Tab-separated table of C-alpha atoms in Angstrom:
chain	number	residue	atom	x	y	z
H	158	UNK	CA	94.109	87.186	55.952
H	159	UNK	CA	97.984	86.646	55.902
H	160	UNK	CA	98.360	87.090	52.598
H	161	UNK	CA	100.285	90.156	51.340
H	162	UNK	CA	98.237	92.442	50.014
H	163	UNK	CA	99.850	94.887	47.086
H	164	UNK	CA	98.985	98.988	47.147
H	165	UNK	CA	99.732	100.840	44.266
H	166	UNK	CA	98.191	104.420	42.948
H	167	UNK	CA	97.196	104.240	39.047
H	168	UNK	CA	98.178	107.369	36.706
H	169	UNK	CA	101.774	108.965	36.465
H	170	UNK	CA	103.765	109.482	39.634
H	171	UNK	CA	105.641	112.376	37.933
H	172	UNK	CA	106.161	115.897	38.644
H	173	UNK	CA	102.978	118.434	37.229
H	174	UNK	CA	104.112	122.006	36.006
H	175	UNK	CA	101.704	124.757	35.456
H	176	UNK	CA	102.048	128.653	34.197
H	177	UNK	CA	99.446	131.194	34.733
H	178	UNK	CA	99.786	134.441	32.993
H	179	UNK	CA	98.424	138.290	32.844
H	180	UNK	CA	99.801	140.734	30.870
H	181	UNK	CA	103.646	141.449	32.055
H	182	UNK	CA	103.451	138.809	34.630
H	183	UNK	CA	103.633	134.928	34.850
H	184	UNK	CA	103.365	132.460	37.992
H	185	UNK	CA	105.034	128.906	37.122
H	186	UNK	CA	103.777	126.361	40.238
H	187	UNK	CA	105.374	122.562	40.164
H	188	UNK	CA	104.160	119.977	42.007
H	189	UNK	CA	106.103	116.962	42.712
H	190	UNK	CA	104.465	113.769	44.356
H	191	UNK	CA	107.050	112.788	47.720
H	192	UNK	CA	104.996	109.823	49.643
H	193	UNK	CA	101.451	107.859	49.943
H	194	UNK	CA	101.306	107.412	53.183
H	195	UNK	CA	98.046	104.430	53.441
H	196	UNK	CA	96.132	104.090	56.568
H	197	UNK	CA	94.832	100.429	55.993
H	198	UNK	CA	91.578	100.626	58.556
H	199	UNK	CA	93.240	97.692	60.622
H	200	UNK	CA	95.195	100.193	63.153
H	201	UNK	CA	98.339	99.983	60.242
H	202	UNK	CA	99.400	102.812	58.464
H	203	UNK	CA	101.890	102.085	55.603
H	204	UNK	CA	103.999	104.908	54.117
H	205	UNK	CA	105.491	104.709	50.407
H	206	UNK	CA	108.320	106.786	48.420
H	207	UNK	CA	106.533	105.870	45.328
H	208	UNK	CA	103.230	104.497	43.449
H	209	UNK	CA	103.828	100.614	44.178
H	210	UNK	CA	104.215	98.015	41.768
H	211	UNK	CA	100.597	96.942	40.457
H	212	UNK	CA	100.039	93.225	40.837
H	213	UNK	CA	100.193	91.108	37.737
H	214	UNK	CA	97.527	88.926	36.866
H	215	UNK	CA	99.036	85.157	37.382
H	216	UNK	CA	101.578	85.766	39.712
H	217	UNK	CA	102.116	84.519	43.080
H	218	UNK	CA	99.545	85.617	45.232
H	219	UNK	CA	101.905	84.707	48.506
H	220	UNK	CA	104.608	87.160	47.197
H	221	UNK	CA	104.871	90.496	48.866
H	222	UNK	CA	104.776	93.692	46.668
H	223	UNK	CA	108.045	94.707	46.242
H	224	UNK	CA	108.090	98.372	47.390
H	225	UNK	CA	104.508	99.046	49.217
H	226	UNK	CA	102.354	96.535	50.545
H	227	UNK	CA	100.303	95.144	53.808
H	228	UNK	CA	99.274	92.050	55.224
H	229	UNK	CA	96.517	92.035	57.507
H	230	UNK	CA	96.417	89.687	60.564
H	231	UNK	CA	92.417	89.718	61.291
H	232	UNK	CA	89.638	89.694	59.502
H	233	UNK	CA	87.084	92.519	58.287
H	234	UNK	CA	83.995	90.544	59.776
H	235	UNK	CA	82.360	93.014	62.074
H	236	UNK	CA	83.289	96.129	60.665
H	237	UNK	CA	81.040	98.342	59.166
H	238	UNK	CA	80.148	96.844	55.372
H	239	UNK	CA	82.415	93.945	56.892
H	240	UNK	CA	85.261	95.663	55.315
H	241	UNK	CA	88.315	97.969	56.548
H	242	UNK	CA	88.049	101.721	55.602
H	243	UNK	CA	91.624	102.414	53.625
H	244	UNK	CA	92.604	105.930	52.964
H	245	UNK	CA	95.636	107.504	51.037
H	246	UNK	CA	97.220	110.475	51.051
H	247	UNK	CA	99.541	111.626	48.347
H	248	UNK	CA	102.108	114.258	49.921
H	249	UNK	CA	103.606	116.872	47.650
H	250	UNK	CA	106.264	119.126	47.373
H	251	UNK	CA	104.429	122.183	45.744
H	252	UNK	CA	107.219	125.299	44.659
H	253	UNK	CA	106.316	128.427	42.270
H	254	UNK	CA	108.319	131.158	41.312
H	255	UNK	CA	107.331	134.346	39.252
H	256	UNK	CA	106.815	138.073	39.313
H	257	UNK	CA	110.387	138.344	40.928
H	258	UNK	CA	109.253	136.082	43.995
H	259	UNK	CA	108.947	132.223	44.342
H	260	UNK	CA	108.404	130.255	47.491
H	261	UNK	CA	106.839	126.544	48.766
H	262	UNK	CA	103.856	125.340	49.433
H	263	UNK	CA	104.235	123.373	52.747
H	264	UNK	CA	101.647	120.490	53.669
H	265	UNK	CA	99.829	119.666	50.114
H	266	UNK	CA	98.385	116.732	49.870
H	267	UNK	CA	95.541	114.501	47.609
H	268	UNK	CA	93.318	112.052	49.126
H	269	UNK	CA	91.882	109.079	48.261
H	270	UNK	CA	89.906	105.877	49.939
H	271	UNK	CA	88.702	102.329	48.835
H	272	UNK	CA	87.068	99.349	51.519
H	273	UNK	CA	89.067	96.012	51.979
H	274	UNK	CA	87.324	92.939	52.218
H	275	UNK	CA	89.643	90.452	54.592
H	276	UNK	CA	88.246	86.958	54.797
H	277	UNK	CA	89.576	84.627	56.890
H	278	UNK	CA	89.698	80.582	56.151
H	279	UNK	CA	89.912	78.125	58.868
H	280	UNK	CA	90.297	74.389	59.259
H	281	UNK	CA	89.795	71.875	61.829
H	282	UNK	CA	92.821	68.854	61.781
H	283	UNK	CA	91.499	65.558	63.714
H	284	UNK	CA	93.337	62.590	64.445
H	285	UNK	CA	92.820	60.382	62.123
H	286	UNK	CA	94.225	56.862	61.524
């Protein structure tokens, strides 16, 4: 709890082409990834223009992520498998073009979820002399 905690999406965040084909005609669809728009289970929802920058091993675990993060404020204990339910959505910008026509695809999107564990530490200060 109030540390930053880093998002990122593995695999390439780069546009996907396909072609599909019958004799005398071809469709060519592209697909290009826009946002990742997180909801984070705590009442947050994070939006990002890109993957994120994965956290490296050794580095400094108060640092936020420096293009899509979160820090929670309360715990997880109490919540169902004591952890917050986090979602993603991937939006995309999906065109085609072929057989003398071409167009958009509004609204595409890719989901994906993982649960968050958020512990919190406390400590007790006494006067002490």
């Amino acid at each position: 709890m109030n540390l930053p905690t880093w998002l990122w999406l593995g695999g390439d965040w780069a546009p996907v082409q396909a072609t599909a084909a019958v004799p005398g005609v071809s469709v060519t669809a592209r697909a290009v990834p826009e946002s990742a728009r997180w909801v984070m289970g705590d009442g947050s929802v994070v939006v990002c223009r890109g993957p994120g920058t994965p956290y490296t091993a050794g580095g400094d675990p108060a640092a936020p992520s420096p293009d899509c993060g979160h820090t929670y404020r309360v715990s997880s204990a109490g919540r169902p498998g004591e952890a917050f339910a986090v979602s993603v959505a991937v939006s995309w910008t999906v065109t085609w073009a072929g057989a003398g026509a071409g167009g958009t695809f509004p609204g595409l999107t890719t989901t994906g979820g993982a649960a968050f564990r958020v512990a919190e530490s406390q400590a007790l200060v006494t006067g002490g002399g």
